[in-house]
Amino acid sequence: MSIERWVPLFGWLRSYNRKLLSRDALAAIIVTLMLVPQALAYALLAGLPPEMGLYASMLPLVLYAIFGTSASLAVGPVAVAALMTASALSNFASPGSPEYIGAALVLAALSGLILIAMGVLRLGFLVNFLSHPVISGFITASGILIAISQLRHILGVEASGHNIIDLMGALLSQWQQVNITTLLIGLGVWSFLLVCRKRLNTWLTAIGVSASIAGLIVKAAPISAVIATTLLAWGLNLEQRGVALVGAVPSGLPALALPNLEQSLWLSLLPAALLISLVGFVESVSVAQTLAAKRRQRIDPNQELIALGMANLGAGISGGSPVSGGFSRSVVNFEAGAATPLAGAFTALGIMLSTLLLTDLLAFLPTATLAATIIVAVGTLIDLPAVKRTWQYSRSDGLAMVATLLLTLLHSVELGIISGVVLSLGLHLYRTSQPHSAVIGRVPGTEHFRNVKRHQVETDENVAMLRIDESLYFANARYLEDTVMALAARSPSLKHIVLTCQAVNVIDASALESLEAINARLNDSGAKLHLAEVKGPVMDRLQHTDFCRELTGQVFFTTFDAWQALAHPAEANSPLLPTQREETTSCNSDTPR
Amino acid sequence: MSIERWVPLFGWLRSYNRKLLSRDALAAIIVTLMLVPQALAYALLAGLPPEMGLYASMLPLVLYAIFGTSASLAVGPVAVAALMTASALSNFASPGSPEYIGAALVLAALSGLILIAMGVLRLGFLVNFLSHPVISGFITASGILIAISQLRHILGVEASGHNIIDLMGALLSQWQQVNITTLLIGLGVWSFLLVCRKRLNTWLTAIGVSASIAGLIVKAAPISAVIATTLLAWGLNLEQRGVALVGAVPSGLPALALPNLEQSLWLSLLPAALLISLVGFVESVSVAQTLAAKRRQRIDPNQELIALGMANLGAGISGGSPVSGGFSRSVVNFEAGAATPLAGAFTALGIMLSTLLLTDLLAFLPTATLAATIIVAVGTLIDLPAVKRTWQYSRSDGLAMVATLLLTLLHSVELGIISGVVLSLGLHLYRTSQPHSAVIGRVPGTEHFRNVKRHQVETDENVAMLRIDESLYFANARYLEDTVMALAARSPSLKHIVLTCQAVNVIDASALESLEAINARLNDSGAKLHLAEVKGPVMDRLQHTDFCRELTGQVFFTTFDAWQALAHPAEANSPLLPTQREETTSCNSDTPR
């Protein structure tokens, strides 16, 4: 039981059978066809030698299969992680250099350890502070950056940079060096892939291919482009014409080795590793949860942390770049019928075979082809309408999203996502620090109370009823003081102020002190403070506090009780009695709700 | 009108008359008697020459009188600000050195500019993020640090340090150097002041002195101790016996001069200035609001920022240390009948006269006397029972308080308060990221619904009703997904899930996407999602969203409507109709409340 908790494999492997095997194997074959070009492409994007993308698709997948809880999540190199890796490493060494590669391994191992630690310490909730708008803005910006960064391979020029300004500047400065042959290949593959994506599906279904099969064929289009252009480059000896090729890829499997253990390097890579871990985890969990739900399955986010951590650790010791769950590959894996995490292990097998057999061929693969596949692939990441949608729904969310998007594009992925998180937290705290509150009055003839500004309601000049629509905590405690004291200062005739608390889910120590201050100040100015509709859990806490003892007024069960007791003293005598009993006991017995 | 908004003086000065004048003058005389020794003492505490304390009690008070909105707040040097100043400057120079003094002026000017900027930009709300427990823990720790740091003057030894460990270590290493005469003076003053504080009041009232007068006499006790020990030191020539005296204090008023404008110095002092400003402002506003409320007056926090900023800026250009509103002096000022901010200006006049006339005498004042007055004064800052009280009320508040207290004592004031703020924010976000939620059922025969775990209620295996007791935002959006999907996974027979939202004050974009995901996933697994008791403002926002269009279930006005419509399909037909009308219109018309 406890071993299964940490190693889910032992759980589902018992019931493994040939039927599941065949499903997993089929899915693995299809995902492998997708993964080979993607692995090479994302290594290229990360500024790493192509084999590192392949290595990142072996051991990590096996480890995820052992520790993971999602039957569909396809782990491996992904575009955003590759971009973040390139951005992080560029501060340490020049792309492709031994130091650069060494740092990449450290980055993977470090991300792995961070994720494992978070999983063991049950810190999965930390990712909650990456809000949807921030993630969405960040992913869109990343997609744009990735696409633009790949243009250089299609143009056949040298141009690097980690924000849109540097990249465009570098590209424009190089326009004379554009290599026409490369450009033709790149644009050819690009348009071919676009056509496949946009039309092929309809064509295939038109000629009677089943929708699911058609979808899989479309997903396999990149591999055919790879094969075609590879043969082209080999046959026409395009390297002579200055077409950049992937070049020699060492055949065989990676050697296991500890990454560079230099402490200073680990420390300086820590922030980048943290960001890559969090972003990768959020993306993986989202897709895994979505796919799991389709089969009414569930995944364990904290176990996912450990599994993804193991996968990255594995990448770090087997010559791979940082990995996470890829969206498109996971969907294909799901649609192809992957039944258990073992599908991932079989995919790793497929990649190993490819590495053993195909490396001589892959040497002739034009980088322009890979660039085109990346550009088309990241097209799915870019969601600009979401900005408009979010902005229309909520200004503060829109603001956080736009800030993340622009700062990522114009400065760097690190600054982009960090400012997004800080801004969204700040805006949330600012909003809750000035909660919505309404002076309410009685809807004539009913027991209901409404905002005096919105409805025709009865009020009493001696009684002010204030409804606070927010939990009371330190950030809005002083605002509460100001609101209530302003209310008291406005109407000198005021004898009673009733705080209606049905929306108050918590009163923390700061708010409690503010309530004590309000109570004392109102008392000094000759008015009483009352509470109404205090929730059970909140009341439980208030019971034994000085505030509850010193409260000049009463704690009413409902706003209507308060109204009856305070607003009409004449007729109040009889209804007052139960209310008073309510009040005298209310500080020592918890109110319902 | 607009000028009065920025310069309140012009507002109240018109209605100024002789009666108010006499009240302000009397209060000024009493506060001056308190302020002279305190000004010298806090300069000593800040590691500055005594005259800087006096200078900080002249121009700043005049400026506050012009821009301030509190009739009672007594501005000037205060203990905590002095401690923070000493701690901040110790990184730049040795106490008393010209660089140290120059940095102190920059610190004051910088705090002033920060406060003014916050006031102009209406950033007063920022102080809300200093929670009561953090402030309280910080003040208590500061009081303890101050008291211990003053022991060296009473023992007549050299010992410095910015946390309790350094201070105690330094004191213990010096125990042989203790100067008996100094010790006698220190202990004598100390016990005298304690007796005054504890007993004098009762004695005076016993012999028929009115309570208020008695209180003021008690407050004036320090000045008599100052006079007595000064005469003693002068008459017995105690300096010969190694008793440390205040020494030559330059007579006359300070010269106005710009502080050192070196940019690097300003930048490195910025964090300390920010902390001093915020803490000083929080303390000032709290006492000002409390006193104002006693007379049903109000203060304008943002104008207070400007006034305190001007005061600190004034200190910076007139040779003074950072200032803020002192608690004890303000209370005395209030009790003595101060009627307008002009009382502060008169106090400044009193300090000027003292500086012109008394400096020759003050030279003979033993520092032990000042140390004793500080120790007794800060006794009122230390509130250890508050720790227990806060801990009992709320673990998270208690944790933030203890962390602030311990880190301030054991490390430094800066680390103490910063970690307190970060911790309290983190704990608040953590709490709201895992909101209280309850599966509810119908209280038989009523329209009320309660937690199934707490009450005997009716439930329906096809319908699960979940009440979320928190606003839905990014930090708890994923938690919501987990909670709902766990609910769905537990009971396969589930057809309907109803989210009851009476405690949901906001649904941000992240929560909206989570709701969309929940809706889609429940749909995939054959269950419908419904909402109930959605608040007006929240519904207004939801109306035009995709979620509202794609919602598989309905939006019910009340939980009972949902129960009628879903739990008892048989008898639902007639009550369903209004509910359905409710539902079909609910996405285009705002629900009440």
mmCIF file of N, CA and C in Angstrom, chain A residues 250-346:
data_model
loop_
_atom_site.group_PDB
_atom_site.id
_atom_site.type_symbol
_atom_site.label_atom_id
_atom_site.label_comp_id
_atom_site.label_asym_id
_atom_site.label_seq_id
_atom_site.Cartn_x
_atom_site.Cartn_y
_atom_site.Cartn_z
ATOM 1 N N PRO A 250 25.647 11.448 -32.575
ATOM 2 C CA PRO A 250 26.292 10.227 -32.090
ATOM 3 C C PRO A 250 25.267 9.114 -31.969
ATOM 4 N N SER A 251 25.570 7.966 -32.612
ATOM 5 C CA SER A 251 24.670 6.827 -32.497
ATOM 6 C C SER A 251 24.816 6.222 -31.107
ATOM 7 N N GLY A 252 23.818 5.428 -30.688
ATOM 8 C CA GLY A 252 23.927 4.743 -29.407
ATOM 9 C C GLY A 252 23.271 5.515 -28.281
ATOM 10 N N LEU A 253 23.293 4.874 -27.122
ATOM 11 C CA LEU A 253 22.575 5.428 -25.969
ATOM 12 C C LEU A 253 23.487 6.301 -25.121
ATOM 13 N N PRO A 254 22.855 7.210 -24.327
ATOM 14 C CA PRO A 254 23.669 8.110 -23.490
ATOM 15 C C PRO A 254 24.334 7.350 -22.346
ATOM 16 N N ALA A 255 25.500 7.848 -21.922
ATOM 17 C CA ALA A 255 26.138 7.293 -20.731
ATOM 18 C C ALA A 255 25.554 8.006 -19.513
ATOM 19 N N LEU A 256 25.359 7.249 -18.437
ATOM 20 C CA LEU A 256 24.886 7.887 -17.203
ATOM 21 C C LEU A 256 26.058 8.576 -16.523
ATOM 22 N N ALA A 257 25.852 9.818 -16.065
ATOM 23 C CA ALA A 257 26.936 10.536 -15.380
ATOM 24 C C ALA A 257 26.329 11.607 -14.496
ATOM 25 N N LEU A 258 26.955 11.848 -13.347
ATOM 26 C CA LEU A 258 26.494 12.930 -12.483
ATOM 27 C C LEU A 258 26.774 14.260 -13.177
ATOM 28 N N PRO A 259 25.848 15.227 -13.077
ATOM 29 C CA PRO A 259 26.134 16.560 -13.627
ATOM 30 C C PRO A 259 27.189 17.275 -12.789
ATOM 31 N N ASN A 260 27.712 18.349 -13.345
ATOM 32 C CA ASN A 260 28.667 19.205 -12.631
ATOM 33 C C ASN A 260 28.098 19.583 -11.261
ATOM 34 N N LEU A 261 28.848 19.335 -10.197
ATOM 35 C CA LEU A 261 28.299 19.564 -8.848
ATOM 36 C C LEU A 261 28.801 20.873 -8.231
ATOM 37 N N GLU A 262 29.398 21.735 -9.044
ATOM 38 C CA GLU A 262 29.915 23.006 -8.532
ATOM 39 C C GLU A 262 28.789 23.811 -7.878
ATOM 40 N N GLN A 263 28.970 24.147 -6.600
ATOM 41 C CA GLN A 263 27.860 24.743 -5.838
ATOM 42 C C GLN A 263 27.403 26.076 -6.429
ATOM 43 N N SER A 264 28.379 26.917 -6.806
ATOM 44 C CA SER A 264 28.019 28.265 -7.286
ATOM 45 C C SER A 264 27.107 28.159 -8.508
ATOM 46 N N LEU A 265 27.417 27.190 -9.392
ATOM 47 C CA LEU A 265 26.599 27.012 -10.592
ATOM 48 C C LEU A 265 25.172 26.636 -10.208
ATOM 49 N N TRP A 266 25.042 25.688 -9.268
ATOM 50 C CA TRP A 266 23.713 25.249 -8.832
ATOM 51 C C TRP A 266 22.932 26.427 -8.250
ATOM 52 N N LEU A 267 23.611 27.218 -7.407
ATOM 53 C CA LEU A 267 22.922 28.342 -6.776
ATOM 54 C C LEU A 267 22.435 29.331 -7.824
ATOM 55 N N SER A 268 23.309 29.628 -8.809
ATOM 56 C CA SER A 268 22.923 30.665 -9.778
ATOM 57 C C SER A 268 21.865 30.148 -10.741
ATOM 58 N N LEU A 269 21.760 28.816 -10.877
ATOM 59 C CA LEU A 269 20.705 28.270 -11.756
ATOM 60 C C LEU A 269 19.394 28.048 -11.009
ATOM 61 N N LEU A 270 19.442 28.174 -9.671
ATOM 62 C CA LEU A 270 18.261 27.859 -8.856
ATOM 63 C C LEU A 270 16.998 28.611 -9.305
ATOM 64 N N PRO A 271 17.061 29.964 -9.456
ATOM 65 C CA PRO A 271 15.813 30.664 -9.834
ATOM 66 C C PRO A 271 15.239 30.154 -11.147
ATOM 67 N N ALA A 272 16.106 29.997 -12.160
ATOM 68 C CA ALA A 272 15.629 29.517 -13.460
ATOM 69 C C ALA A 272 15.015 28.129 -13.316
ATOM 70 N N ALA A 273 15.695 27.253 -12.550
ATOM 71 C CA ALA A 273 15.186 25.888 -12.360
ATOM 72 C C ALA A 273 13.809 25.923 -11.705
ATOM 73 N N LEU A 274 13.656 26.823 -10.739
ATOM 74 C CA LEU A 274 12.373 26.932 -10.034
ATOM 75 C C LEU A 274 11.263 27.306 -11.020
ATOM 76 N N LEU A 275 11.548 28.323 -11.859
ATOM 77 C CA LEU A 275 10.527 28.766 -12.819
ATOM 78 C C LEU A 275 10.185 27.647 -13.795
ATOM 79 N N ILE A 276 11.221 26.990 -14.346
ATOM 80 C CA ILE A 276 10.966 25.910 -15.311
ATOM 81 C C ILE A 276 10.141 24.814 -14.652
ATOM 82 N N SER A 277 10.491 24.469 -13.400
ATOM 83 C CA SER A 277 9.753 23.418 -12.698
ATOM 84 C C SER A 277 8.286 23.784 -12.568
ATOM 85 N N LEU A 278 8.039 25.004 -12.048
ATOM 86 C CA LEU A 278 6.658 25.407 -11.775
ATOM 87 C C LEU A 278 5.845 25.464 -13.062
ATOM 88 N N VAL A 279 6.392 26.149 -14.087
ATOM 89 C CA VAL A 279 5.642 26.273 -15.339
ATOM 90 C C VAL A 279 5.394 24.900 -15.939
ATOM 91 N N GLY A 280 6.451 24.066 -15.976
ATOM 92 C CA GLY A 280 6.299 22.732 -16.546
ATOM 93 C C GLY A 280 5.254 21.925 -15.794
ATOM 94 N N PHE A 281 5.286 22.040 -14.470
ATOM 95 C CA PHE A 281 4.343 21.275 -13.656
ATOM 96 C C PHE A 281 2.906 21.731 -13.905
ATOM 97 N N VAL A 282 2.698 23.047 -13.918
ATOM 98 C CA VAL A 282 1.344 23.569 -14.136
ATOM 99 C C VAL A 282 0.790 23.046 -15.455
ATOM 100 N N GLU A 283 1.604 23.167 -16.516
ATOM 101 C CA GLU A 283 1.148 22.717 -17.837
ATOM 102 C C GLU A 283 0.845 21.220 -17.819
ATOM 103 N N SER A 284 1.775 20.432 -17.231
ATOM 104 C CA SER A 284 1.594 18.972 -17.230
ATOM 105 C C SER A 284 0.317 18.595 -16.494
ATOM 106 N N VAL A 285 0.142 19.166 -15.298
ATOM 107 C CA VAL A 285 -1.009 18.794 -14.479
ATOM 108 C C VAL A 285 -2.311 19.181 -15.170
ATOM 109 N N SER A 286 -2.320 20.373 -15.807
ATOM 110 C CA SER A 286 -3.559 20.794 -16.477
ATOM 111 C C SER A 286 -3.965 19.780 -17.532
ATOM 112 N N VAL A 287 -3.031 19.424 -18.422
ATOM 113 C CA VAL A 287 -3.385 18.493 -19.509
ATOM 114 C C VAL A 287 -3.697 17.116 -18.929
ATOM 115 N N ALA A 288 -2.906 16.678 -17.931
ATOM 116 C CA ALA A 288 -3.147 15.351 -17.344
ATOM 117 C C ALA A 288 -4.535 15.292 -16.713
ATOM 118 N N GLN A 289 -4.914 16.353 -15.979
ATOM 119 C CA GLN A 289 -6.228 16.362 -15.335
ATOM 120 C C GLN A 289 -7.340 16.345 -16.375
ATOM 121 N N THR A 290 -7.163 17.159 -17.422
ATOM 122 C CA THR A 290 -8.194 17.238 -18.457
ATOM 123 C C THR A 290 -8.413 15.867 -19.095
ATOM 124 N N LEU A 291 -7.303 15.201 -19.443
ATOM 125 C CA LEU A 291 -7.435 13.891 -20.099
ATOM 126 C C LEU A 291 -7.958 12.843 -19.129
ATOM 127 N N ALA A 292 -7.495 12.884 -17.875
ATOM 128 C CA ALA A 292 -7.947 11.894 -16.890
ATOM 129 C C ALA A 292 -9.453 12.005 -16.693
ATOM 130 N N ALA A 293 -9.955 13.258 -16.653
ATOM 131 C CA ALA A 293 -11.380 13.461 -16.384
ATOM 132 C C ALA A 293 -12.239 12.822 -17.468
ATOM 133 N N LYS A 294 -11.712 12.819 -18.716
ATOM 134 C CA LYS A 294 -12.505 12.250 -19.814
ATOM 135 C C LYS A 294 -12.813 10.786 -19.541
ATOM 136 N N ARG A 295 -11.964 10.112 -18.756
ATOM 137 C CA ARG A 295 -12.236 8.703 -18.426
ATOM 138 C C ARG A 295 -12.625 8.559 -16.956
ATOM 139 N N ARG A 296 -13.041 9.671 -16.343
ATOM 140 C CA ARG A 296 -13.410 9.669 -14.926
ATOM 141 C C ARG A 296 -12.284 9.123 -14.064
ATOM 142 N N GLN A 297 -11.045 9.327 -14.531
ATOM 143 C CA GLN A 297 -9.906 8.954 -13.688
ATOM 144 C C GLN A 297 -9.432 10.201 -12.964
ATOM 145 N N ARG A 298 -8.562 9.996 -11.960
ATOM 146 C CA ARG A 298 -7.992 11.146 -11.264
ATOM 147 C C ARG A 298 -6.487 11.006 -11.203
ATOM 148 N N ILE A 299 -5.794 12.143 -11.168
ATOM 149 C CA ILE A 299 -4.351 12.083 -10.971
ATOM 150 C C ILE A 299 -4.041 12.734 -9.627
ATOM 151 N N ASP A 300 -2.905 12.363 -9.056
ATOM 152 C CA ASP A 300 -2.509 12.919 -7.757
ATOM 153 C C ASP A 300 -1.441 13.983 -7.977
ATOM 154 N N PRO A 301 -1.815 15.267 -7.893
ATOM 155 C CA PRO A 301 -0.854 16.339 -8.213
ATOM 156 C C PRO A 301 0.473 16.208 -7.463
ATOM 157 N N ASN A 302 0.416 15.854 -6.172
ATOM 158 C CA ASN A 302 1.679 15.762 -5.436
ATOM 159 C C ASN A 302 2.538 14.606 -5.933
ATOM 160 N N GLN A 303 1.888 13.482 -6.342
ATOM 161 C CA GLN A 303 2.659 12.370 -6.902
ATOM 162 C C GLN A 303 3.217 12.772 -8.275
ATOM 163 N N GLU A 304 2.443 13.594 -9.004
ATOM 164 C CA GLU A 304 2.922 14.083 -10.300
ATOM 165 C C GLU A 304 4.198 14.896 -10.122
ATOM 166 N N LEU A 305 4.248 15.671 -9.030
ATOM 167 C CA LEU A 305 5.475 16.433 -8.746
ATOM 168 C C LEU A 305 6.661 15.489 -8.653
ATOM 169 N N ILE A 306 6.463 14.394 -7.902
ATOM 170 C CA ILE A 306 7.564 13.444 -7.714
ATOM 171 C C ILE A 306 7.924 12.799 -9.045
ATOM 172 N N ALA A 307 6.903 12.398 -9.827
ATOM 173 C CA ALA A 307 7.166 11.717 -11.093
ATOM 174 C C ALA A 307 7.909 12.639 -12.065
ATOM 175 N N LEU A 308 7.416 13.869 -12.202
ATOM 176 C CA LEU A 308 8.092 14.817 -13.101
ATOM 177 C C LEU A 308 9.482 15.137 -12.574
ATOM 178 N N GLY A 309 9.610 15.169 -11.253
ATOM 179 C CA GLY A 309 10.925 15.412 -10.656
ATOM 180 C C GLY A 309 11.892 14.301 -11.010
ATOM 181 N N MET A 310 11.446 13.052 -10.874
ATOM 182 C CA MET A 310 12.280 11.905 -11.229
ATOM 183 C C MET A 310 12.673 11.981 -12.702
ATOM 184 N N ALA A 311 11.690 12.341 -13.543
ATOM 185 C CA ALA A 311 11.960 12.423 -14.982
ATOM 186 C C ALA A 311 13.066 13.445 -15.257
ATOM 187 N N ASN A 312 12.981 14.618 -14.621
ATOM 188 C CA ASN A 312 14.001 15.637 -14.848
ATOM 189 C C ASN A 312 15.345 15.224 -14.266
ATOM 190 N N LEU A 313 15.297 14.602 -13.094
ATOM 191 C CA LEU A 313 16.535 14.102 -12.504
ATOM 192 C C LEU A 313 17.174 13.098 -13.460
ATOM 193 N N GLY A 314 16.322 12.232 -14.018
ATOM 194 C CA GLY A 314 16.814 11.260 -14.990
ATOM 195 C C GLY A 314 17.445 11.934 -16.195
ATOM 196 N N ALA A 315 16.792 13.010 -16.664
ATOM 197 C CA ALA A 315 17.351 13.753 -17.803
ATOM 198 C C ALA A 315 18.727 14.302 -17.435
ATOM 199 N N GLY A 316 18.834 14.798 -16.198
ATOM 200 C CA GLY A 316 20.089 15.410 -15.776
ATOM 201 C C GLY A 316 21.252 14.439 -15.720
ATOM 202 N N ILE A 317 20.972 13.165 -15.419
ATOM 203 C CA ILE A 317 22.075 12.196 -15.300
ATOM 204 C C ILE A 317 22.238 11.359 -16.560
ATOM 205 N N SER A 318 21.339 11.569 -17.547
ATOM 206 C CA SER A 318 21.472 10.779 -18.782
ATOM 207 C C SER A 318 21.609 11.705 -19.989
ATOM 208 N N GLY A 319 22.203 12.876 -19.769
ATOM 209 C CA GLY A 319 22.535 13.767 -20.880
ATOM 210 C C GLY A 319 21.348 14.418 -21.557
ATOM 211 N N GLY A 320 20.228 14.590 -20.826
ATOM 212 C CA GLY A 320 19.045 15.182 -21.435
ATOM 213 C C GLY A 320 18.786 16.598 -20.953
ATOM 214 N N SER A 321 17.946 17.313 -21.688
ATOM 215 C CA SER A 321 17.536 18.665 -21.299
ATOM 216 C C SER A 321 16.293 18.551 -20.413
ATOM 217 N N PRO A 322 15.905 19.657 -19.719
ATOM 218 C CA PRO A 322 14.716 19.601 -18.864
ATOM 219 C C PRO A 322 13.487 19.138 -19.638
ATOM 220 N N VAL A 323 12.631 18.352 -18.970
ATOM 221 C CA VAL A 323 11.441 17.798 -19.628
ATOM 222 C C VAL A 323 10.186 18.172 -18.851
ATOM 223 N N SER A 324 9.054 18.052 -19.499
ATOM 224 C CA SER A 324 7.763 18.137 -18.817
ATOM 225 C C SER A 324 6.721 17.482 -19.709
ATOM 226 N N GLY A 325 5.448 17.577 -19.317
ATOM 227 C CA GLY A 325 4.400 16.936 -20.109
ATOM 228 C C GLY A 325 4.040 17.800 -21.303
ATOM 229 N N GLY A 326 4.124 17.224 -22.505
ATOM 230 C CA GLY A 326 3.809 17.992 -23.711
ATOM 231 C C GLY A 326 2.323 17.923 -24.011
ATOM 232 N N PHE A 327 1.731 19.068 -24.395
ATOM 233 C CA PHE A 327 0.286 19.109 -24.592
ATOM 234 C C PHE A 327 -0.121 18.254 -25.794
ATOM 235 N N SER A 328 0.420 18.601 -26.986
ATOM 236 C CA SER A 328 -0.048 17.935 -28.213
ATOM 237 C C SER A 328 0.248 16.434 -28.157
ATOM 238 N N ARG A 329 1.463 16.080 -27.720
ATOM 239 C CA ARG A 329 1.811 14.652 -27.670
ATOM 240 C C ARG A 329 0.900 13.896 -26.705
ATOM 241 N N SER A 330 0.556 14.537 -25.586
ATOM 242 C CA SER A 330 -0.314 13.856 -24.617
ATOM 243 C C SER A 330 -1.688 13.596 -25.215
ATOM 244 N N VAL A 331 -2.195 14.593 -25.957
ATOM 245 C CA VAL A 331 -3.510 14.407 -26.581
ATOM 246 C C VAL A 331 -3.452 13.258 -27.574
ATOM 247 N N VAL A 332 -2.406 13.235 -28.406
ATOM 248 C CA VAL A 332 -2.247 12.136 -29.370
ATOM 249 C C VAL A 332 -2.161 10.808 -28.624
ATOM 250 N N ASN A 333 -1.356 10.781 -27.577
ATOM 251 C CA ASN A 333 -1.188 9.580 -26.770
ATOM 252 C C ASN A 333 -2.550 9.088 -26.272
ATOM 253 N N PHE A 334 -3.364 10.039 -25.803
ATOM 254 C CA PHE A 334 -4.699 9.710 -25.302
ATOM 255 C C PHE A 334 -5.571 9.164 -26.424
ATOM 256 N N GLU A 335 -5.593 9.922 -27.548
ATOM 257 C CA GLU A 335 -6.473 9.533 -28.656
ATOM 258 C C GLU A 335 -6.035 8.189 -29.247
ATOM 259 N N ALA A 336 -4.713 7.923 -29.212
ATOM 260 C CA ALA A 336 -4.212 6.656 -29.753
ATOM 261 C C ALA A 336 -4.521 5.499 -28.813
ATOM 262 N N GLY A 337 -5.070 5.828 -27.619
ATOM 263 C CA GLY A 337 -5.568 4.765 -26.746
ATOM 264 C C GLY A 337 -4.620 4.331 -25.650
ATOM 265 N N ALA A 338 -3.617 5.124 -25.358
ATOM 266 C CA ALA A 338 -2.705 4.771 -24.268
ATOM 267 C C ALA A 338 -3.513 4.435 -23.018
ATOM 268 N N ALA A 339 -3.250 3.249 -22.429
ATOM 269 C CA ALA A 339 -4.079 2.782 -21.310
ATOM 270 C C ALA A 339 -3.358 2.919 -19.974
ATOM 271 N N THR A 340 -2.032 2.891 -20.001
ATOM 272 C CA THR A 340 -1.263 2.994 -18.761
ATOM 273 C C THR A 340 -0.012 3.845 -19.026
ATOM 274 N N PRO A 341 0.680 4.273 -17.953
ATOM 275 C CA PRO A 341 1.930 5.018 -18.141
ATOM 276 C C PRO A 341 2.976 4.223 -18.922
ATOM 277 N N LEU A 342 2.762 2.898 -19.051
ATOM 278 C CA LEU A 342 3.736 2.079 -19.762
ATOM 279 C C LEU A 342 3.891 2.530 -21.213
ATOM 280 N N ALA A 343 2.816 3.156 -21.763
ATOM 281 C CA ALA A 343 2.904 3.677 -23.129
ATOM 282 C C ALA A 343 4.115 4.593 -23.255
ATOM 283 N N GLY A 344 4.370 5.361 -22.215
ATOM 284 C CA GLY A 344 5.520 6.256 -22.229
ATOM 285 C C GLY A 344 6.832 5.481 -22.288
ATOM 286 N N ALA A 345 6.881 4.380 -21.499
ATOM 287 C CA ALA A 345 8.108 3.569 -21.500
ATOM 288 C C ALA A 345 8.351 2.985 -22.891
ATOM 289 N N PHE A 346 7.271 2.535 -23.550
ATOM 290 C CA PHE A 346 7.406 1.994 -24.908
ATOM 291 C C PHE A 346 7.887 3.089 -25.853
#
